[in-house]
CSV table of C-alpha atoms in Angstrom, one decimal:
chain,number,residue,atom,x,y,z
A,282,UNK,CA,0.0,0.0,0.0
A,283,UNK,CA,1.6,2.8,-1.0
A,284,UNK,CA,1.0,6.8,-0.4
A,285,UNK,CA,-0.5,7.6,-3.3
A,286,UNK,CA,-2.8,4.8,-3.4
A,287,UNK,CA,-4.0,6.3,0.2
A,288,UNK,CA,-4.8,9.3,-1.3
A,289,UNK,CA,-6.1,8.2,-4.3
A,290,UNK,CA,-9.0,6.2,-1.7
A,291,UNK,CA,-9.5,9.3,0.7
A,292,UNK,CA,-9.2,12.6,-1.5
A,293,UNK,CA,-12.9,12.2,-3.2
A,294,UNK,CA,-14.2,13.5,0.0
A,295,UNK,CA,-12.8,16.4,-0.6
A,296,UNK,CA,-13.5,16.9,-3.9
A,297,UNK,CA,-17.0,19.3,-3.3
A,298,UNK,CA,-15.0,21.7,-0.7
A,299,UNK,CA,-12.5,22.5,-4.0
A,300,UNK,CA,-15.3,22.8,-6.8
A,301,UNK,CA,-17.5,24.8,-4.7
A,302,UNK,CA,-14.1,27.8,-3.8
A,303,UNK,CA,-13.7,27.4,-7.3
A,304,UNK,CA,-17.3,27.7,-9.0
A,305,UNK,CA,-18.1,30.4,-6.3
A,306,UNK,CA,-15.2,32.5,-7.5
A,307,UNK,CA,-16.3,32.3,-11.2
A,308,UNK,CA,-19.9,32.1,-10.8
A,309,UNK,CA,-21.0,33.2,-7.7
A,310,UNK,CA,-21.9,31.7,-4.3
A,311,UNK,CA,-25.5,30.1,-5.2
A,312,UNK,CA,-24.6,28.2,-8.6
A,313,UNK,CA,-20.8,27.7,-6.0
A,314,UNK,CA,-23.1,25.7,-3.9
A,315,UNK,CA,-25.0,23.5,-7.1
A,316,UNK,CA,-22.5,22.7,-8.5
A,317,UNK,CA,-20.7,21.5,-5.0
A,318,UNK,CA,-23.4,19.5,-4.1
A,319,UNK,CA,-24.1,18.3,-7.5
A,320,UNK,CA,-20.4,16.8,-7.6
A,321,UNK,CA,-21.1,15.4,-4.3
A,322,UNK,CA,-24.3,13.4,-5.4
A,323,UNK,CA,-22.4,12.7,-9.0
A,324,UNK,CA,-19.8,10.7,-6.4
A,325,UNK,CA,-22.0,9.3,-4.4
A,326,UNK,CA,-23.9,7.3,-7.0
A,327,UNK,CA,-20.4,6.6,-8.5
A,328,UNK,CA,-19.2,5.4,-5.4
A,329,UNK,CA,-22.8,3.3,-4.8
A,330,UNK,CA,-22.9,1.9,-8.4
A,331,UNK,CA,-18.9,0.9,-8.5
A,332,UNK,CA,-18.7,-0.3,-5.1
A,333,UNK,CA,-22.3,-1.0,-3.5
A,334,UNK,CA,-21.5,1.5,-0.8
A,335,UNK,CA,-21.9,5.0,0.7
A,336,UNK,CA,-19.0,7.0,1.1
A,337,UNK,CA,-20.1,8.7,4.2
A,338,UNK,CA,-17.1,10.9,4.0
A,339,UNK,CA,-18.3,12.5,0.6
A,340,UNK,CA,-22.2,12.8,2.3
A,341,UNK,CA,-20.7,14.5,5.3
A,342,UNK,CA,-18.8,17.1,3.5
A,343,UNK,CA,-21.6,17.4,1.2
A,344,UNK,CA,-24.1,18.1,3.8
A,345,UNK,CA,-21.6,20.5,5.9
A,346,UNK,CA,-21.2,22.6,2.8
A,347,UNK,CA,-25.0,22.8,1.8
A,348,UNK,CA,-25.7,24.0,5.6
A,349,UNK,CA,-22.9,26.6,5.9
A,350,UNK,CA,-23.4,28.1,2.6
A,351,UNK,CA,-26.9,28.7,3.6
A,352,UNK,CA,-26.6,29.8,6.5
A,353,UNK,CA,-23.6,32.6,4.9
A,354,UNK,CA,-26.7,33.4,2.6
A,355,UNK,CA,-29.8,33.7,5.1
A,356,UNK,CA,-27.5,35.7,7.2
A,357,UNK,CA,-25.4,37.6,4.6
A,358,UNK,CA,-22.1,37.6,6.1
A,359,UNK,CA,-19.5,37.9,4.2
A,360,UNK,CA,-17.1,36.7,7.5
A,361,UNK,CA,-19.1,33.5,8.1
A,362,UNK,CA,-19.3,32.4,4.4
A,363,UNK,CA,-15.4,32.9,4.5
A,364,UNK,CA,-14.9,30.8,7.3
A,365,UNK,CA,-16.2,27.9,5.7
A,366,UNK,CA,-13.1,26.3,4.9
A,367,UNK,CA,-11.8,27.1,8.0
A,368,UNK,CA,-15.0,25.2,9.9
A,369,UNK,CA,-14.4,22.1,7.7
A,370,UNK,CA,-10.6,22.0,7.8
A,371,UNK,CA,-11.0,22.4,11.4
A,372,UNK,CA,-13.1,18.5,11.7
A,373,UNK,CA,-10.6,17.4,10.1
A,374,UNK,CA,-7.8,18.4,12.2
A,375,UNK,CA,-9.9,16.8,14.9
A,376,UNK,CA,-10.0,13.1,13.5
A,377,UNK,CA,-6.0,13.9,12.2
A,378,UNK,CA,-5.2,14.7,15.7
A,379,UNK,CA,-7.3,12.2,17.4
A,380,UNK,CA,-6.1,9.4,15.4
A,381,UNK,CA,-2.0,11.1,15.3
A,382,UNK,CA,-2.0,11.7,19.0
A,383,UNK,CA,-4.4,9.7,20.8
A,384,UNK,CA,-5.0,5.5,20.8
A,385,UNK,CA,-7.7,5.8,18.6
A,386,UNK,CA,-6.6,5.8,14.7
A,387,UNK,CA,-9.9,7.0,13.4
A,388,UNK,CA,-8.1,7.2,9.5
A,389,UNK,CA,-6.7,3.4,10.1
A,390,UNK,CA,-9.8,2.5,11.2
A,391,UNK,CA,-11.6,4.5,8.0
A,392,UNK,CA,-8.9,3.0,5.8
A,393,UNK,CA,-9.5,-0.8,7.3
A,394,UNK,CA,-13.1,-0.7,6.5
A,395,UNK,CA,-13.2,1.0,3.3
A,396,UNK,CA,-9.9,-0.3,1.8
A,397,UNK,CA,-10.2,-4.5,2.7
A,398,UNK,CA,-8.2,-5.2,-0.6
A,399,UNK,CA,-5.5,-3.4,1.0
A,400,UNK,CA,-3.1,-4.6,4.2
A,401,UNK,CA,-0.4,-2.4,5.5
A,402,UNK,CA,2.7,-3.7,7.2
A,403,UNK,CA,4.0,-2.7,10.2
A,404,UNK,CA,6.8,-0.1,8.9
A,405,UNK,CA,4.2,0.9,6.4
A,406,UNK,CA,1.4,1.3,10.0
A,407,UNK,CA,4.7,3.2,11.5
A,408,UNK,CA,5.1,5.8,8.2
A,409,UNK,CA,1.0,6.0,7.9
A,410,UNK,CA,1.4,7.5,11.7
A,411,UNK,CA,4.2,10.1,10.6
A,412,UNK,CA,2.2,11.1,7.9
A,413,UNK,CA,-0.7,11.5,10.4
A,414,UNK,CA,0.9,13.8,12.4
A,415,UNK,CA,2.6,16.1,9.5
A,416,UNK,CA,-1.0,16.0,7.9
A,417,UNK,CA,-2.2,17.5,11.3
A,418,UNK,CA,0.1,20.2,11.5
A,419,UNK,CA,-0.5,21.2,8.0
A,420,UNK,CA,-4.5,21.1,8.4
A,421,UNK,CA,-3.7,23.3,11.3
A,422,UNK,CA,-1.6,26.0,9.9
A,423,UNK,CA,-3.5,26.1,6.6
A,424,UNK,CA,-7.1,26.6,9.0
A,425,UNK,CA,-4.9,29.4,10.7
A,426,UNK,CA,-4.5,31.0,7.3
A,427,UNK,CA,-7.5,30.9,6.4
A,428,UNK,CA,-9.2,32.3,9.3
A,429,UNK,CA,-6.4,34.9,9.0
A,430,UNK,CA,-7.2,35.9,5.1
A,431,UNK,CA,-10.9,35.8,5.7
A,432,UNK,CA,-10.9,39.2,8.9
A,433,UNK,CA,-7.3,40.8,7.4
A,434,UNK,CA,-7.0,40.0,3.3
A,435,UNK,CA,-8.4,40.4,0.2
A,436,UNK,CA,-11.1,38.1,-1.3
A,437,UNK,CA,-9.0,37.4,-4.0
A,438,UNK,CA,-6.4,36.5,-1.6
A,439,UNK,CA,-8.7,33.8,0.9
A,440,UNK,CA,-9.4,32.1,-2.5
A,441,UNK,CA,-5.7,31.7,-2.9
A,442,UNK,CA,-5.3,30.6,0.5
A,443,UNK,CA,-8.5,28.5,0.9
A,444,UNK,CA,-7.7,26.9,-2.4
A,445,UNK,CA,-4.8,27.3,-4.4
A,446,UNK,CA,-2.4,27.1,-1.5
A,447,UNK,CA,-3.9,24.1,-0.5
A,448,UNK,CA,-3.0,22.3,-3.5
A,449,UNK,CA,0.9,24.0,-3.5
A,450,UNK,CA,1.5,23.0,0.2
A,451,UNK,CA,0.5,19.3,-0.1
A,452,UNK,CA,2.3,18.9,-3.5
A,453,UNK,CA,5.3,20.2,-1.5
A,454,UNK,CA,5.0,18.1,1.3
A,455,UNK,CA,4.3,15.2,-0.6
A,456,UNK,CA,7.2,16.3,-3.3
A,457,UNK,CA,9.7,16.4,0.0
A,458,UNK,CA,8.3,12.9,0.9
A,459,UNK,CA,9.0,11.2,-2.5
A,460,UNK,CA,12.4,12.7,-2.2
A,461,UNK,CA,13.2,11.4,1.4
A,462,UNK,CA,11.7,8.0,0.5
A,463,UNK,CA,13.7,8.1,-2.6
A,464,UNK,CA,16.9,8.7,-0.6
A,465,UNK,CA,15.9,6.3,2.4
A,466,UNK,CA,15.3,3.6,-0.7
A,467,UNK,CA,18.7,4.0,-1.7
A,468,UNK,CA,19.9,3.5,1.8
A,469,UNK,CA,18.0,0.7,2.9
A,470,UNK,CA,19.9,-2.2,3.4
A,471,UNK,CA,18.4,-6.1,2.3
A,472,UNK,CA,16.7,-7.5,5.2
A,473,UNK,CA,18.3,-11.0,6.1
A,474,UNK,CA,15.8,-14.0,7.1
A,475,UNK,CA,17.7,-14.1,10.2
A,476,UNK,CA,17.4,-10.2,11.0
A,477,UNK,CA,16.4,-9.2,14.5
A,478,UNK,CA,13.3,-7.2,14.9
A,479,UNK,CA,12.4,-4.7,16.9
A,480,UNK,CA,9.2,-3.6,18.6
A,481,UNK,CA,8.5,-0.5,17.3
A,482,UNK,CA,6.8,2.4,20.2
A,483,UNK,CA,5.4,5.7,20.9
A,484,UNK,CA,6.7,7.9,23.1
A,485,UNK,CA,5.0,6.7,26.2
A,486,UNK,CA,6.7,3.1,25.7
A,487,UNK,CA,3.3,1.6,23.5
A,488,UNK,CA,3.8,-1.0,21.0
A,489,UNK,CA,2.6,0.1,18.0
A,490,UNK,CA,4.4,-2.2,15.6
A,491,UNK,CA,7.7,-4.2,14.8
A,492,UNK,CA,10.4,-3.4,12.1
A,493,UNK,CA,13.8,-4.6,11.4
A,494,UNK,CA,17.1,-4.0,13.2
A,495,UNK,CA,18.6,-2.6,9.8
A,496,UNK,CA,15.4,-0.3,9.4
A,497,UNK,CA,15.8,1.1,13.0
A,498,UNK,CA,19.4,2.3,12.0
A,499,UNK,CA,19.2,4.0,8.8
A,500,UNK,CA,18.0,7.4,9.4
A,501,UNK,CA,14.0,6.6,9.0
A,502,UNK,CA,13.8,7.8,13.4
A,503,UNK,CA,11.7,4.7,14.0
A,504,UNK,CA,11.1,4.8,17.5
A,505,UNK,CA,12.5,1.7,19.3
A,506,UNK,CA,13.0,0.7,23.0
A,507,UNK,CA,16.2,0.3,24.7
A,508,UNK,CA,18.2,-0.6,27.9
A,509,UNK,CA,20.8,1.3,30.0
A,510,UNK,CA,22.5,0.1,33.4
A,511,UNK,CA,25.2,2.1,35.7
A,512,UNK,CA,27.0,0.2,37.5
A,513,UNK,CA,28.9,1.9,40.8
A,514,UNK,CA,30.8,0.6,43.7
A,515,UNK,CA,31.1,1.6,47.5
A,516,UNK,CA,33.3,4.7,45.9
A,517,UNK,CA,30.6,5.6,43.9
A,518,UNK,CA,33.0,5.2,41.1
A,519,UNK,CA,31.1,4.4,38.0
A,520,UNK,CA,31.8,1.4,35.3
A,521,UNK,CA,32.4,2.9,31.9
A,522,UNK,CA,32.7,0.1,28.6
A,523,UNK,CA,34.7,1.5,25.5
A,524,UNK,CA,33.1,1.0,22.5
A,525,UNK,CA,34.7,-0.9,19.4
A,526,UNK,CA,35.9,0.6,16.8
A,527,UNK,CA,34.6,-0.6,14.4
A,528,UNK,CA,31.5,0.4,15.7
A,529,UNK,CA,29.0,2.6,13.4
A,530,UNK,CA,28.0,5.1,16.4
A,531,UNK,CA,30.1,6.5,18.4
A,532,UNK,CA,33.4,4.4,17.8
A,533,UNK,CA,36.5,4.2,20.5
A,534,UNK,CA,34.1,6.4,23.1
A,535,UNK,CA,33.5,5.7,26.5
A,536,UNK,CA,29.9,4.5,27.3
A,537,UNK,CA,27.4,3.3,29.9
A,538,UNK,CA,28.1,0.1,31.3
A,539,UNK,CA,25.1,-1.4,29.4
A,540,UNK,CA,23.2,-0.6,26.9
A,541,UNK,CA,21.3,-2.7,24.3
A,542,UNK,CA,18.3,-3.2,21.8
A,543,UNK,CA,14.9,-4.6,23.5
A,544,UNK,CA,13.8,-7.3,20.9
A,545,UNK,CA,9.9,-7.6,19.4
A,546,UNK,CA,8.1,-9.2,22.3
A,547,UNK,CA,10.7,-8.9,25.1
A,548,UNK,CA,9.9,-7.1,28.1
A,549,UNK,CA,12.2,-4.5,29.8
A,550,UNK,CA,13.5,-6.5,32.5
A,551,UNK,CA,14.1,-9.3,30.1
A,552,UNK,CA,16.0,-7.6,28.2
A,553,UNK,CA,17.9,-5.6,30.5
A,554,UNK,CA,19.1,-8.8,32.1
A,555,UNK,CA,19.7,-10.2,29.1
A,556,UNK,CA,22.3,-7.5,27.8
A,557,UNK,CA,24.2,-7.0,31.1
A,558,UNK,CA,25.3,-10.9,31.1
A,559,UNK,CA,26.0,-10.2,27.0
A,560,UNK,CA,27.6,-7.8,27.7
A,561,UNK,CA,29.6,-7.7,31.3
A,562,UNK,CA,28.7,-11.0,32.3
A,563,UNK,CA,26.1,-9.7,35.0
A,564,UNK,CA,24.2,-12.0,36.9
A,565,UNK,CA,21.7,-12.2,39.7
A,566,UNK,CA,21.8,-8.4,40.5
A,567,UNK,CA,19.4,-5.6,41.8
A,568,UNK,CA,18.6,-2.7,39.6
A,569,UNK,CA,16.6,0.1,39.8
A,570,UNK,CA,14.6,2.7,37.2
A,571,UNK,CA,16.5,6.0,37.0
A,572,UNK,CA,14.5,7.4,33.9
A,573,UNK,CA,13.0,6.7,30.7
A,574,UNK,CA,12.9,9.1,27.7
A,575,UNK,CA,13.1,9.8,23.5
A,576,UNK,CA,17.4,10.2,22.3
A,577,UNK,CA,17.5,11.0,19.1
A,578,UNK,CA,20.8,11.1,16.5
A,579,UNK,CA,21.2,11.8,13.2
A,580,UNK,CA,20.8,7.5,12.8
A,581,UNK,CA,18.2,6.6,14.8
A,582,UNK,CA,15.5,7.3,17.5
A,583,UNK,CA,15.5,5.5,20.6
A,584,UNK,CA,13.0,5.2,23.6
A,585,UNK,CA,15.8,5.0,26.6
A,586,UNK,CA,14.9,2.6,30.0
A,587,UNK,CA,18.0,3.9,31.8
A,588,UNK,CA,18.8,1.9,35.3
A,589,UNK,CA,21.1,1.6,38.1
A,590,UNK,CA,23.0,-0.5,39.9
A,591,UNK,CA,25.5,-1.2,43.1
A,592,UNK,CA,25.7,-5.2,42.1
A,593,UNK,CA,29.6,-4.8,40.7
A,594,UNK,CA,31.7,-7.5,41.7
A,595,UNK,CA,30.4,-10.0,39.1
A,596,UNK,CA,31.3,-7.7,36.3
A,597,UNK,CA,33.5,-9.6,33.8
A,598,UNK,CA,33.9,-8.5,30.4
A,599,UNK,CA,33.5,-11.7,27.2
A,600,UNK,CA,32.3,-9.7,24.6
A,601,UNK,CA,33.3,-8.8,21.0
A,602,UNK,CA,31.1,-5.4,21.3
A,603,UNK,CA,33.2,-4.2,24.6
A,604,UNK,CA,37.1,-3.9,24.1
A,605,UNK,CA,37.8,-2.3,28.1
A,606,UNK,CA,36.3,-1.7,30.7
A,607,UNK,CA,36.9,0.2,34.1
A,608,UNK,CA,35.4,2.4,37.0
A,609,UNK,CA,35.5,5.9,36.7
A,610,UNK,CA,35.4,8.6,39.8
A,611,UNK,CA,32.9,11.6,39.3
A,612,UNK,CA,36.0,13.9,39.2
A,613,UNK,CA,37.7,11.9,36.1
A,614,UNK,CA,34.3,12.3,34.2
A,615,UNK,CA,33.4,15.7,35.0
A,616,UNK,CA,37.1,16.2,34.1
A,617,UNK,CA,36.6,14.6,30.4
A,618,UNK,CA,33.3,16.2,29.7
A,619,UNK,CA,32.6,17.7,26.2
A,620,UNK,CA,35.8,16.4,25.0
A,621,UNK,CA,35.3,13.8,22.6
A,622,UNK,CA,36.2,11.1,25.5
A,623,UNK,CA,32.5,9.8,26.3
A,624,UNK,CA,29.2,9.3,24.2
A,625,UNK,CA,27.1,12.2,24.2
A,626,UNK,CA,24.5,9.7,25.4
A,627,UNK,CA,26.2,8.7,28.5
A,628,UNK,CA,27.1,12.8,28.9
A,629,UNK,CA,23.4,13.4,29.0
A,630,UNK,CA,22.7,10.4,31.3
A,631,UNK,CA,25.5,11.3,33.4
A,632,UNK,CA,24.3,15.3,33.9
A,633,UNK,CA,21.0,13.4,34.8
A,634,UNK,CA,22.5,11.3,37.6
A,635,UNK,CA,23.9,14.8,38.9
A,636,UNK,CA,20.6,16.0,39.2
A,637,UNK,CA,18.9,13.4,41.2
A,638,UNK,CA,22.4,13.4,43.5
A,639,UNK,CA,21.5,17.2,44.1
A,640,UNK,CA,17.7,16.7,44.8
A,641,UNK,CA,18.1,13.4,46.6
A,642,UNK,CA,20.9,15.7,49.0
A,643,UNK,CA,18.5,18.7,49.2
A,644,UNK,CA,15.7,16.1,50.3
A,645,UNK,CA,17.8,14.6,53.4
């Protein structure tokens, strides 16, 4: 399922909002609103006759345009009638936002029932939801526009804006998007039978999807969960790993203890567990939750469980991904900040751990 077949299935519904701003210019707001609504009933039995179904989206916009329009006319305000757009645009951004933002995907759900020749797979569910949210911010500005034209502008200039600019802005957006897609193509590596996949999240840790380990890595910022552990001793010292390098990220720096990829149906703990033993042969320890949140790089976007520890004296290193390893005092890191030594990862987790120090001090 591609983008354009998406909007090949979803733009009729607009179709009447466009004829009528453009038959209203050239013929006036009555014959605006006959022709609208005879588009509208033109794609309704199109629709019905093609596909034994009414497209309710097409009725609704219909209706919303017959009953504004007459309302601008009963009332003669020129304000009101140019607001229409605006009033539409503005449902709109309410079922974009609803289904972008909140755990209802009213456009998946629109797409699932209208669309059953179609299935979408999970990167494709992931991208569907990026394109949710852009579409939302777009609706938004554009209504902003609009409302603005219609109190400080021209008429000639809110038909430009209600219409016209429509049509620019989305063929720009969707222009950028073949060219991102295009280049994202080019970089996507083959995916191997035996590739690890990776649950894919929102920001507040939900599983929304899965996608492959190479996908994750290559720039897309699909959101994926994973695992850090500090490890201190009675010193408070803190145990740094050095990073291969040959590593992609961050090669030859200093880094958190742990830190590893949660895999498509593992859970937190699981995982956590599983990567300090993989990686500093950690066993049977205590850890608990320092913070969670969203690290992005130029690479990758990661949801970050970060934990810690004061379970140290099983730490042995037999891994190919960690060369050295060692404790660090707080004076040797603060020291070595901002200079290329650590990941700017662990910097930022580090600065963190500062803070809770300071509030945990001011609390006793």
């Amino acid at each position: 399922m591609t983008r354009t077949d998406l909007i090949k299935k979803l733009l009729p519904g607009f179709i009447p909002l466009f004829v009528f701003i453009l038959a209203d210019e050239i013929w006036g707001t009555q014959v605006g609103i006959a022709v609208a609504v005879g588009v509208g009933v033109i794609e309704l039995i199109i629709t019905g006759i093609k596909e034994r179904r009414l497209e309710k989206f097409v009725l609704i916009d219909t209706a919303l345009l017959v009953v504004l329009s007459l309302i601008s006319i009963l009332l003669d305000n020129d304000i009101f009638f140019k607001l229409k757009p605006a009033l539409i645009e503005l449902i709109l951004c309410a079922v974009l936002g609803v289904s972008a933002f909140g755990k209802l995907n009213i456009v998946q759900m629109m797409a699932g029932r209208y669309m059953k020749d179609v299935s979408f797979n999970e990167q494709q569910k992931v991208q569907m939801q990026r394109n949710l949210r852009n579409m939302f911010w777009i609706f938004l500005a554009h209504t902003g526009l609009i409302v603005f034209s219609a109190f400080y502008m021209s008429k000639e200039a809110w038909v430009f804006i209600s219409g016209g600019l429509f049509y620019l802005i989305f063929a720009a957006y969707f222009a950028f998007e073949w060219f991102r897609n295009k280049r994202m193509h080019g970089k996507m590596p083959i995916i191997a039978d035996d590739e690890e996949w990776l649950p894919v999240v929102d920001e507040t840790g939900k599983v929304i999807g899965k996608a492959p380990r190479s996908a994750c890595h290559n720039g897309q910022k699909i959101l994926h969960p994973v695992v850090h552990l500090h490890v201190f001793n009675p010193k408070g010292h803190i145990y740094l790993q050095k990073r291969p390098e040959n590593k992609l990220v961050q090669p030859g720096k200093w880094d958190t203890a742990v830190g590893g990829h949660i895999s498509f149906g593992e859970s937190v703990e699981t995982a956590l567990k599983r990567e300090a033993y993989e990686e500093i042969g950690l066993t049977d320890f205590q850890a608990r939750p320092m913070a969670s949140y969203k690290w992005e790089t130029e690479v990758e976007a990661e949801l970050v469980y970060s934990y810690l520890s004061y379970d140290y004296k099983k730490i042995r290193l037999h891994s190919d991904e960690v060369t050295e390893g060692k404790f660090w005092s707080r004076a040797q890191i603060e020291k070595n900040l901002g200079k290329d030594v650590f990941t700017p990862n662990f910097e930022f987790e580090f600065k963190m751990m500062n803070q809770l120090r300071d509030q945990n001090s001011a609390l006793a």
